[in-house]
């Protein structure tokens, strides 16, 4: 009897302490964290993207019967917004913000013989899933530089295959390809710390940024990289807009 | 542009291999000092290999292709195709371990003894076991991967079942379902629809294995070797791992079916002839071969 009681007391104490820590932890975060927002634009007319001939695979060409596939090197929205730009912090991160790993598990899908998304930004050690929605076999073959600590692998995904779960050990821009469908190529952009990817309007928001002064880097697979200095006040929002020229 | 990227890092490896060692760019490489490297060991059976003991043999027999720095840039580099392996990358074709992991010492020992058919990599059967094991340690000492990382866990291969006509037919279904023919062709002649555009991890053209021309697979020619090849993949090449998508029992069926595509005479080939087995039909709906 008294044993159970003791146990109950200890338990409630533990629960109290835990909840306290949780609430406190959240408070600290909520009060301190700000964000960096902005828009990425492409200057001038968007380069013409070549169409893709998927004739060698009937499944792929059928999937694109009404909407022919085209290269995704430059995806430009109305108003010149540049999609698939990865924005991340290259200077100024310290303490927990620098060592935390993002906990969401993004999905990299093979759909209609294209990669969705074309560019997947990831934190170091962040888990992600590679899935297939297609009725044709793909092989998913990332090509990191093994000298960075990221190791290349090559796995097949026939129709109905289970997702492949992976992560990367070091910051690196990693090309990924399907050898069976040579037009399929995309990118894993592995960075340390908070990041964002620009949407179809070129807009982005990097969340979970503690107050401080930072260098934000914008990376695009063909247009290159740019940096800007940004200051974020406690709970506030810093802003950085980028304009790229097509190369 | 993807090619450019590859070329970029392949030239980084080629020209600046020395720099890469002198200026470590990751924690892994910082720990990788000269002494750690020279003390690398290898274990094959009850033999322990020591890197430094293999130096003279490597200088004499291997350096011409694999290079002083193990970067595959020996003086024969321009004339050798496929290119000699760059040991600094720690990426190997013939492994008993899953894709993306290091091979075991036994795997490297076997590769050195076997040689690579259809390449300039000779068969080195004249070394004693001790010498070969020492060479394994020397091969490993070139890559920082062996300092921070353990070899993968070898895949399990269940005992080989009896070949039956049913198994050969089942193997044909697997060949069709997972679409080996996309690269290897419906007759296994290395001429599938995707064959022409294949490149290895360094961007060099590479051909899928032609089962019909009497060649030996690089990673071994026993049934077990062939099982291992498609269940682990040949890292550094387009040949992927199918471990997640072919069940162990089906894998044996597939091995038997692959035998029917090879020109060498075999029990399987005779059975296929009797069955009147036709090549898979790429246009047949799923499961209706």
PDB file of N, CA and C in Angstrom, chain A residues 61-156:
ATOM      1  N   UNK A  61       6.466   8.098 -70.469  1.00  0.00           N
ATOM      2  CA  UNK A  61       5.941   8.955 -71.539  1.00  0.00           C
ATOM      3  C   UNK A  61       4.423   9.051 -71.436  1.00  0.00           C
ATOM      4  N   UNK A  62       3.765   7.975 -71.006  1.00  0.00           N
ATOM      5  CA  UNK A  62       2.313   8.006 -70.826  1.00  0.00           C
ATOM      6  C   UNK A  62       1.938   8.988 -69.710  1.00  0.00           C
ATOM      7  N   UNK A  63       2.712   8.965 -68.634  1.00  0.00           N
ATOM      8  CA  UNK A  63       2.431   9.845 -67.500  1.00  0.00           C
ATOM      9  C   UNK A  63       2.515  11.315 -67.918  1.00  0.00           C
ATOM     10  N   UNK A  64       3.293  11.577 -68.964  1.00  0.00           N
ATOM     11  CA  UNK A  64       3.462  12.959 -69.409  1.00  0.00           C
ATOM     12  C   UNK A  64       2.775  13.222 -70.746  1.00  0.00           C
ATOM     13  N   UNK A  65       1.771  12.396 -71.071  1.00  0.00           N
ATOM     14  CA  UNK A  65       1.123  12.484 -72.377  1.00  0.00           C
ATOM     15  C   UNK A  65       0.565  13.888 -72.636  1.00  0.00           C
ATOM     16  N   UNK A  66      -0.078  14.483 -71.606  1.00  0.00           N
ATOM     17  CA  UNK A  66      -0.683  15.798 -71.826  1.00  0.00           C
ATOM     18  C   UNK A  66       0.207  16.932 -71.328  1.00  0.00           C
ATOM     19  N   UNK A  67       1.127  16.593 -70.445  1.00  0.00           N
ATOM     20  CA  UNK A  67       1.960  17.623 -69.833  1.00  0.00           C
ATOM     21  C   UNK A  67       3.411  17.185 -69.980  1.00  0.00           C
ATOM     22  N   UNK A  68       4.024  17.487 -71.133  1.00  0.00           N
ATOM     23  CA  UNK A  68       5.377  16.990 -71.400  1.00  0.00           C
ATOM     24  C   UNK A  68       6.357  17.433 -70.306  1.00  0.00           C
ATOM     25  N   UNK A  69       7.213  16.526 -69.900  1.00  0.00           N
ATOM     26  CA  UNK A  69       8.190  16.875 -68.871  1.00  0.00           C
ATOM     27  C   UNK A  69       9.222  17.818 -69.443  1.00  0.00           C
ATOM     28  N   UNK A  70       9.735  18.721 -68.599  1.00  0.00           N
ATOM     29  CA  UNK A  70      10.861  19.533 -69.047  1.00  0.00           C
ATOM     30  C   UNK A  70      11.882  19.685 -67.917  1.00  0.00           C
ATOM     31  N   UNK A  71      13.056  20.100 -68.317  1.00  0.00           N
ATOM     32  CA  UNK A  71      14.141  20.265 -67.350  1.00  0.00           C
ATOM     33  C   UNK A  71      13.717  21.244 -66.257  1.00  0.00           C
ATOM     34  N   UNK A  72      14.281  21.084 -65.059  1.00  0.00           N
ATOM     35  CA  UNK A  72      13.879  21.938 -63.941  1.00  0.00           C
ATOM     36  C   UNK A  72      15.036  22.771 -63.393  1.00  0.00           C
ATOM     37  N   UNK A  73      16.017  23.020 -64.269  1.00  0.00           N
ATOM     38  CA  UNK A  73      17.180  23.783 -63.839  1.00  0.00           C
ATOM     39  C   UNK A  73      16.762  25.168 -63.334  1.00  0.00           C
ATOM     40  N   UNK A  74      15.880  25.840 -64.094  1.00  0.00           N
ATOM     41  CA  UNK A  74      15.305  27.109 -63.636  1.00  0.00           C
ATOM     42  C   UNK A  74      13.793  26.959 -63.595  1.00  0.00           C
ATOM     43  N   UNK A  75      13.213  27.062 -62.418  1.00  0.00           N
ATOM     44  CA  UNK A  75      11.752  27.061 -62.321  1.00  0.00           C
ATOM     45  C   UNK A  75      11.356  28.461 -61.847  1.00  0.00           C
ATOM     46  N   UNK A  76      10.755  29.223 -62.762  1.00  0.00           N
ATOM     47  CA  UNK A  76      10.483  30.639 -62.482  1.00  0.00           C
ATOM     48  C   UNK A  76       8.981  30.881 -62.485  1.00  0.00           C
ATOM     49  N   UNK A  77       8.468  31.483 -61.398  1.00  0.00           N
ATOM     50  CA  UNK A  77       7.040  31.748 -61.277  1.00  0.00           C
ATOM     51  C   UNK A  77       6.681  33.113 -61.841  1.00  0.00           C
ATOM     52  N   UNK A  78       5.401  33.461 -61.721  1.00  0.00           N
ATOM     53  CA  UNK A  78       4.965  34.769 -62.194  1.00  0.00           C
ATOM     54  C   UNK A  78       5.691  35.824 -61.359  1.00  0.00           C
ATOM     55  N   UNK A  79       6.061  36.928 -61.971  1.00  0.00           N
ATOM     56  CA  UNK A  79       6.777  37.971 -61.256  1.00  0.00           C
ATOM     57  C   UNK A  79       8.255  37.644 -61.063  1.00  0.00           C
ATOM     58  N   UNK A  80       8.716  36.607 -61.729  1.00  0.00           N
ATOM     59  CA  UNK A  80      10.143  36.304 -61.689  1.00  0.00           C
ATOM     60  C   UNK A  80      10.617  35.573 -60.443  1.00  0.00           C
ATOM     61  N   UNK A  81       9.684  35.092 -59.599  1.00  0.00           N
ATOM     62  CA  UNK A  81      10.082  34.343 -58.404  1.00  0.00           C
ATOM     63  C   UNK A  81      10.833  33.077 -58.782  1.00  0.00           C
ATOM     64  N   UNK A  82      11.980  32.848 -58.163  1.00  0.00           N
ATOM     65  CA  UNK A  82      12.817  31.695 -58.498  1.00  0.00           C
ATOM     66  C   UNK A  82      12.614  30.597 -57.456  1.00  0.00           C
ATOM     67  N   UNK A  83      12.138  29.432 -57.933  1.00  0.00           N
ATOM     68  CA  UNK A  83      11.879  28.293 -57.041  1.00  0.00           C
ATOM     69  C   UNK A  83      13.154  27.475 -56.845  1.00  0.00           C
ATOM     70  N   UNK A  84      13.144  26.613 -55.819  1.00  0.00           N
ATOM     71  CA  UNK A  84      14.228  25.660 -55.574  1.00  0.00           C
ATOM     72  C   UNK A  84      15.554  26.312 -55.184  1.00  0.00           C
ATOM     73  N   UNK A  85      15.476  27.483 -54.566  1.00  0.00           N
ATOM     74  CA  UNK A  85      16.689  28.084 -54.013  1.00  0.00           C
ATOM     75  C   UNK A  85      16.737  27.697 -52.528  1.00  0.00           C
ATOM     76  N   UNK A  86      17.887  27.227 -52.078  1.00  0.00           N
ATOM     77  CA  UNK A  86      18.019  26.870 -50.664  1.00  0.00           C
ATOM     78  C   UNK A  86      18.667  28.032 -49.918  1.00  0.00           C
ATOM     79  N   UNK A  87      18.009  28.432 -48.814  1.00  0.00           N
ATOM     80  CA  UNK A  87      18.517  29.547 -48.017  1.00  0.00           C
ATOM     81  C   UNK A  87      18.902  29.027 -46.655  1.00  0.00           C
ATOM     82  N   UNK A  88      20.108  29.341 -46.240  1.00  0.00           N
ATOM     83  CA  UNK A  88      20.573  28.812 -44.961  1.00  0.00           C
ATOM     84  C   UNK A  88      21.600  29.757 -44.372  1.00  0.00           C
ATOM     85  N   UNK A  89      21.923  29.501 -43.112  1.00  0.00           N
ATOM     86  CA  UNK A  89      22.786  30.429 -42.388  1.00  0.00           C
ATOM     87  C   UNK A  89      24.221  29.923 -42.410  1.00  0.00           C
ATOM     88  N   UNK A  90      25.130  30.742 -42.915  1.00  0.00           N
ATOM     89  CA  UNK A  90      26.513  30.291 -42.997  1.00  0.00           C
ATOM     90  C   UNK A  90      27.395  30.906 -41.927  1.00  0.00           C
ATOM     91  N   UNK A  91      26.933  32.014 -41.284  1.00  0.00           N
ATOM     92  CA  UNK A  91      27.738  32.610 -40.214  1.00  0.00           C
ATOM     93  C   UNK A  91      26.819  33.156 -39.147  1.00  0.00           C
ATOM     94  N   UNK A  92      27.250  33.054 -37.901  1.00  0.00           N
ATOM     95  CA  UNK A  92      26.532  33.699 -36.810  1.00  0.00           C
ATOM     96  C   UNK A  92      25.773  32.764 -35.899  1.00  0.00           C
ATOM     97  N   UNK A  93      25.579  31.520 -36.315  1.00  0.00           N
ATOM     98  CA  UNK A  93      24.845  30.584 -35.455  1.00  0.00           C
ATOM     99  C   UNK A  93      25.741  30.129 -34.314  1.00  0.00           C
ATOM    100  N   UNK A  94      25.190  30.174 -33.077  1.00  0.00           N
ATOM    101  CA  UNK A  94      25.977  29.680 -31.947  1.00  0.00           C
ATOM    102  C   UNK A  94      25.062  28.860 -31.048  1.00  0.00           C
ATOM    103  N   UNK A  95      25.666  28.203 -30.093  1.00  0.00           N
ATOM    104  CA  UNK A  95      24.921  27.488 -29.060  1.00  0.00           C
ATOM    105  C   UNK A  95      24.001  26.428 -29.617  1.00  0.00           C
ATOM    106  N   UNK A  96      22.865  26.218 -28.922  1.00  0.00           N
ATOM    107  CA  UNK A  96      21.974  25.110 -29.271  1.00  0.00           C
ATOM    108  C   UNK A  96      21.468  25.201 -30.710  1.00  0.00           C
ATOM    109  N   UNK A  97      21.222  26.414 -31.193  1.00  0.00           N
ATOM    110  CA  UNK A  97      20.676  26.567 -32.542  1.00  0.00           C
ATOM    111  C   UNK A  97      21.606  25.952 -33.575  1.00  0.00           C
ATOM    112  N   UNK A  98      22.908  25.996 -33.279  1.00  0.00           N
ATOM    113  CA  UNK A  98      23.875  25.474 -34.231  1.00  0.00           C
ATOM    114  C   UNK A  98      23.952  23.953 -34.180  1.00  0.00           C
ATOM    115  N   UNK A  99      23.609  23.367 -33.017  1.00  0.00           N
ATOM    116  CA  UNK A  99      23.801  21.923 -32.880  1.00  0.00           C
ATOM    117  C   UNK A  99      22.500  21.141 -32.975  1.00  0.00           C
ATOM    118  N   UNK A 100      21.327  21.842 -32.939  1.00  0.00           N
ATOM    119  CA  UNK A 100      20.056  21.131 -33.053  1.00  0.00           C
ATOM    120  C   UNK A 100      19.895  20.521 -34.434  1.00  0.00           C
ATOM    121  N   UNK A 101      19.223  19.365 -34.474  1.00  0.00           N
ATOM    122  CA  UNK A 101      18.924  18.747 -35.752  1.00  0.00           C
ATOM    123  C   UNK A 101      17.429  18.859 -36.005  1.00  0.00           C
ATOM    124  N   UNK A 102      17.067  19.227 -37.217  1.00  0.00           N
ATOM    125  CA  UNK A 102      15.641  19.326 -37.556  1.00  0.00           C
ATOM    126  C   UNK A 102      14.983  17.963 -37.349  1.00  0.00           C
ATOM    127  N   UNK A 103      13.749  17.967 -36.811  1.00  0.00           N
ATOM    128  CA  UNK A 103      13.119  16.695 -36.459  1.00  0.00           C
ATOM    129  C   UNK A 103      12.048  16.244 -37.456  1.00  0.00           C
ATOM    130  N   UNK A 104      11.692  17.098 -38.401  1.00  0.00           N
ATOM    131  CA  UNK A 104      10.722  16.645 -39.400  1.00  0.00           C
ATOM    132  C   UNK A 104      11.411  15.636 -40.318  1.00  0.00           C
ATOM    133  N   UNK A 105      10.608  14.810 -40.977  1.00  0.00           N
ATOM    134  CA  UNK A 105      11.202  13.818 -41.883  1.00  0.00           C
ATOM    135  C   UNK A 105      10.648  14.023 -43.292  1.00  0.00           C
ATOM    136  N   UNK A 106      11.333  14.855 -44.090  1.00  0.00           N
ATOM    137  CA  UNK A 106      10.804  15.175 -45.419  1.00  0.00           C
ATOM    138  C   UNK A 106      10.844  13.974 -46.359  1.00  0.00           C
ATOM    139  N   UNK A 107      10.040  14.062 -47.418  1.00  0.00           N
ATOM    140  CA  UNK A 107       9.917  12.973 -48.383  1.00  0.00           C
ATOM    141  C   UNK A 107      10.442  13.432 -49.741  1.00  0.00           C
ATOM    142  N   UNK A 108      11.207  12.581 -50.361  1.00  0.00           N
ATOM    143  CA  UNK A 108      11.728  12.807 -51.709  1.00  0.00           C
ATOM    144  C   UNK A 108      11.071  11.737 -52.577  1.00  0.00           C
ATOM    145  N   UNK A 109      10.107  12.167 -53.412  1.00  0.00           N
ATOM    146  CA  UNK A 109       9.304  11.181 -54.136  1.00  0.00           C
ATOM    147  C   UNK A 109       9.717  11.085 -55.599  1.00  0.00           C
ATOM    148  N   UNK A 110       9.629   9.870 -56.132  1.00  0.00           N
ATOM    149  CA  UNK A 110       9.822   9.665 -57.561  1.00  0.00           C
ATOM    150  C   UNK A 110       8.434   9.556 -58.161  1.00  0.00           C
ATOM    151  N   UNK A 111       8.040  10.591 -58.898  1.00  0.00           N
ATOM    152  CA  UNK A 111       6.663  10.675 -59.365  1.00  0.00           C
ATOM    153  C   UNK A 111       6.640  11.061 -60.827  1.00  0.00           C
ATOM    154  N   UNK A 112       5.970  10.243 -61.644  1.00  0.00           N
ATOM    155  CA  UNK A 112       5.931  10.473 -63.089  1.00  0.00           C
ATOM    156  C   UNK A 112       7.340  10.666 -63.647  1.00  0.00           C
ATOM    157  N   UNK A 113       8.269   9.869 -63.110  1.00  0.00           N
ATOM    158  CA  UNK A 113       9.645   9.853 -63.602  1.00  0.00           C
ATOM    159  C   UNK A 113      10.348  11.201 -63.452  1.00  0.00           C
ATOM    160  N   UNK A 114       9.972  11.925 -62.406  1.00  0.00           N
ATOM    161  CA  UNK A 114      10.657  13.162 -62.022  1.00  0.00           C
ATOM    162  C   UNK A 114      10.845  13.100 -60.499  1.00  0.00           C
ATOM    163  N   UNK A 115      11.749  13.931 -59.977  1.00  0.00           N
ATOM    164  CA  UNK A 115      11.904  14.015 -58.530  1.00  0.00           C
ATOM    165  C   UNK A 115      11.028  15.131 -57.977  1.00  0.00           C
ATOM    166  N   UNK A 116      10.269  14.803 -56.925  1.00  0.00           N
ATOM    167  CA  UNK A 116       9.443  15.792 -56.242  1.00  0.00           C
ATOM    168  C   UNK A 116       9.806  15.786 -54.766  1.00  0.00           C
ATOM    169  N   UNK A 117      10.414  16.848 -54.236  1.00  0.00           N
ATOM    170  CA  UNK A 117      10.840  18.051 -54.941  1.00  0.00           C
ATOM    171  C   UNK A 117      12.125  17.803 -55.742  1.00  0.00           C
ATOM    172  N   UNK A 118      12.415  18.739 -56.620  1.00  0.00           N
ATOM    173  CA  UNK A 118      13.631  18.664 -57.424  1.00  0.00           C
ATOM    174  C   UNK A 118      14.859  18.935 -56.547  1.00  0.00           C
ATOM    175  N   UNK A 119      14.668  19.801 -55.547  1.00  0.00           N
ATOM    176  CA  UNK A 119      15.745  20.126 -54.604  1.00  0.00           C
ATOM    177  C   UNK A 119      15.220  19.877 -53.190  1.00  0.00           C
ATOM    178  N   UNK A 120      15.900  19.025 -52.439  1.00  0.00           N
ATOM    179  CA  UNK A 120      15.496  18.780 -51.055  1.00  0.00           C
ATOM    180  C   UNK A 120      16.597  19.268 -50.120  1.00  0.00           C
ATOM    181  N   UNK A 121      16.262  20.312 -49.334  1.00  0.00           N
ATOM    182  CA  UNK A 121      17.223  20.797 -48.345  1.00  0.00           C
ATOM    183  C   UNK A 121      17.088  19.958 -47.084  1.00  0.00           C
ATOM    184  N   UNK A 122      18.214  19.696 -46.421  1.00  0.00           N
ATOM    185  CA  UNK A 122      18.223  18.855 -45.230  1.00  0.00           C
ATOM    186  C   UNK A 122      19.247  19.382 -44.247  1.00  0.00           C
ATOM    187  N   UNK A 123      18.967  19.132 -42.979  1.00  0.00           N
ATOM    188  CA  UNK A 123      19.940  19.412 -41.942  1.00  0.00           C
ATOM    189  C   UNK A 123      20.885  18.205 -41.871  1.00  0.00           C
ATOM    190  N   UNK A 124      22.100  18.413 -41.409  1.00  0.00           N
ATOM    191  CA  UNK A 124      22.998  17.292 -41.165  1.00  0.00           C
ATOM    192  C   UNK A 124      22.303  16.321 -40.197  1.00  0.00           C
ATOM    193  N   UNK A 125      22.365  15.036 -40.486  1.00  0.00           N
ATOM    194  CA  UNK A 125      21.756  13.982 -39.663  1.00  0.00           C
ATOM    195  C   UNK A 125      20.230  13.949 -39.690  1.00  0.00           C
ATOM    196  N   UNK A 126      19.592  14.848 -40.402  1.00  0.00           N
ATOM    197  CA  UNK A 126      18.122  14.814 -40.476  1.00  0.00           C
ATOM    198  C   UNK A 126      17.680  13.626 -41.334  1.00  0.00           C
ATOM    199  N   UNK A 127      16.738  12.862 -40.812  1.00  0.00           N
ATOM    200  CA  UNK A 127      16.254  11.711 -41.574  1.00  0.00           C
ATOM    201  C   UNK A 127      15.330  12.171 -42.691  1.00  0.00           C
ATOM    202  N   UNK A 128      15.384  11.484 -43.821  1.00  0.00           N
ATOM    203  CA  UNK A 128      14.432  11.730 -44.906  1.00  0.00           C
ATOM    204  C   UNK A 128      14.063  10.400 -45.538  1.00  0.00           C
ATOM    205  N   UNK A 129      12.941  10.430 -46.280  1.00  0.00           N
ATOM    206  CA  UNK A 129      12.451   9.204 -46.914  1.00  0.00           C
ATOM    207  C   UNK A 129      12.469   9.368 -48.414  1.00  0.00           C
ATOM    208  N   UNK A 130      12.921   8.331 -49.107  1.00  0.00           N
ATOM    209  CA  UNK A 130      12.809   8.302 -50.559  1.00  0.00           C
ATOM    210  C   UNK A 130      11.670   7.347 -50.894  1.00  0.00           C
ATOM    211  N   UNK A 131      10.660   7.848 -51.605  1.00  0.00           N
ATOM    212  CA  UNK A 131       9.503   7.011 -51.938  1.00  0.00           C
ATOM    213  C   UNK A 131       9.337   6.956 -53.449  1.00  0.00           C
ATOM    214  N   UNK A 132       8.538   5.986 -53.919  1.00  0.00           N
ATOM    215  CA  UNK A 132       8.208   5.968 -55.338  1.00  0.00           C
ATOM    216  C   UNK A 132       6.700   5.864 -55.511  1.00  0.00           C
ATOM    217  N   UNK A 133       6.170   6.654 -56.433  1.00  0.00           N
ATOM    218  CA  UNK A 133       4.741   6.606 -56.763  1.00  0.00           C
ATOM    219  C   UNK A 133       4.558   5.978 -58.134  1.00  0.00           C
ATOM    220  N   UNK A 134       5.647   5.489 -58.730  1.00  0.00           N
ATOM    221  CA  UNK A 134       5.615   5.091 -60.138  1.00  0.00           C
ATOM    222  C   UNK A 134       5.485   3.584 -60.356  1.00  0.00           C
ATOM    223  N   UNK A 135       4.899   3.234 -61.506  1.00  0.00           N
ATOM    224  CA  UNK A 135       4.800   1.840 -61.914  1.00  0.00           C
ATOM    225  C   UNK A 135       5.960   1.492 -62.851  1.00  0.00           C
ATOM    226  N   UNK A 136       7.141   1.938 -62.501  1.00  0.00           N
ATOM    227  CA  UNK A 136       8.333   1.564 -63.253  1.00  0.00           C
ATOM    228  C   UNK A 136       9.472   1.531 -62.243  1.00  0.00           C
ATOM    229  N   UNK A 137      10.508   0.751 -62.537  1.00  0.00           N
ATOM    230  CA  UNK A 137      11.616   0.658 -61.579  1.00  0.00           C
ATOM    231  C   UNK A 137      12.520   1.878 -61.676  1.00  0.00           C
ATOM    232  N   UNK A 138      12.853   2.451 -60.521  1.00  0.00           N
ATOM    233  CA  UNK A 138      13.872   3.497 -60.455  1.00  0.00           C
ATOM    234  C   UNK A 138      15.055   2.976 -59.657  1.00  0.00           C
ATOM    235  N   UNK A 139      16.226   3.566 -59.897  1.00  0.00           N
ATOM    236  CA  UNK A 139      17.293   3.355 -58.924  1.00  0.00           C
ATOM    237  C   UNK A 139      17.702   4.725 -58.411  1.00  0.00           C
ATOM    238  N   UNK A 140      17.784   4.809 -57.100  1.00  0.00           N
ATOM    239  CA  UNK A 140      18.037   6.109 -56.483  1.00  0.00           C
ATOM    240  C   UNK A 140      19.504   6.119 -56.087  1.00  0.00           C
ATOM    241  N   UNK A 141      20.257   7.028 -56.698  1.00  0.00           N
ATOM    242  CA  UNK A 141      21.717   6.941 -56.673  1.00  0.00           C
ATOM    243  C   UNK A 141      22.336   8.318 -56.394  1.00  0.00           C
ATOM    244  N   UNK A 142      22.457   8.690 -55.112  1.00  0.00           N
ATOM    245  CA  UNK A 142      23.098   9.961 -54.772  1.00  0.00           C
ATOM    246  C   UNK A 142      24.612   9.863 -54.969  1.00  0.00           C
ATOM    247  N   UNK A 143      25.232  10.980 -55.349  1.00  0.00           N
ATOM    248  CA  UNK A 143      26.663  10.972 -55.633  1.00  0.00           C
ATOM    249  C   UNK A 143      27.418  11.987 -54.788  1.00  0.00           C
ATOM    250  N   UNK A 144      27.487  11.765 -53.479  1.00  0.00           N
ATOM    251  CA  UNK A 144      28.281  12.675 -52.652  1.00  0.00           C
ATOM    252  C   UNK A 144      29.764  12.443 -52.904  1.00  0.00           C
ATOM    253  N   UNK A 145      30.573  13.385 -52.485  1.00  0.00           N
ATOM    254  CA  UNK A 145      32.010  13.193 -52.500  1.00  0.00           C
ATOM    255  C   UNK A 145      32.377  12.424 -51.229  1.00  0.00           C
ATOM    256  N   UNK A 146      32.850  11.174 -51.355  1.00  0.00           N
ATOM    257  CA  UNK A 146      33.083  10.361 -50.153  1.00  0.00           C
ATOM    258  C   UNK A 146      34.093  10.988 -49.198  1.00  0.00           C
ATOM    259  N   UNK A 147      34.907  11.932 -49.691  1.00  0.00           N
ATOM    260  CA  UNK A 147      35.908  12.553 -48.815  1.00  0.00           C
ATOM    261  C   UNK A 147      35.265  13.477 -47.773  1.00  0.00           C
ATOM    262  N   UNK A 148      33.991  13.835 -47.952  1.00  0.00           N
ATOM    263  CA  UNK A 148      33.335  14.709 -46.981  1.00  0.00           C
ATOM    264  C   UNK A 148      32.829  13.936 -45.776  1.00  0.00           C
ATOM    265  N   UNK A 149      32.738  12.613 -45.904  1.00  0.00           N
ATOM    266  CA  UNK A 149      32.125  11.806 -44.853  1.00  0.00           C
ATOM    267  C   UNK A 149      30.754  11.299 -45.272  1.00  0.00           C
ATOM    268  N   UNK A 150      30.182  11.860 -46.344  1.00  0.00           N
ATOM    269  CA  UNK A 150      28.936  11.327 -46.903  1.00  0.00           C
ATOM    270  C   UNK A 150      29.274  10.197 -47.862  1.00  0.00           C
ATOM    271  N   UNK A 151      28.555   9.097 -47.758  1.00  0.00           N
ATOM    272  CA  UNK A 151      28.915   7.913 -48.525  1.00  0.00           C
ATOM    273  C   UNK A 151      27.887   7.647 -49.617  1.00  0.00           C
ATOM    274  N   UNK A 152      28.355   7.454 -50.872  1.00  0.00           N
ATOM    275  CA  UNK A 152      27.404   7.151 -51.941  1.00  0.00           C
ATOM    276  C   UNK A 152      26.747   5.781 -51.756  1.00  0.00           C
ATOM    277  N   UNK A 153      25.499   5.636 -52.201  1.00  0.00           N
ATOM    278  CA  UNK A 153      24.819   4.348 -52.210  1.00  0.00           C
ATOM    279  C   UNK A 153      23.915   4.318 -53.424  1.00  0.00           C
ATOM    280  N   UNK A 154      23.352   3.178 -53.709  1.00  0.00           N
ATOM    281  CA  UNK A 154      22.586   3.009 -54.943  1.00  0.00           C
ATOM    282  C   UNK A 154      21.561   1.904 -54.727  1.00  0.00           C
ATOM    283  N   UNK A 155      20.291   2.296 -54.589  1.00  0.00           N
ATOM    284  CA  UNK A 155      19.263   1.317 -54.294  1.00  0.00           C
ATOM    285  C   UNK A 155      18.153   1.338 -55.338  1.00  0.00           C
ATOM    286  N   UNK A 156      17.663   0.146 -55.689  1.00  0.00           N
ATOM    287  CA  UNK A 156      16.574   0.080 -56.647  1.00  0.00           C
ATOM    288  C   UNK A 156      15.244   0.294 -55.931  1.00  0.00           C
TER     289      UNK A 156
END
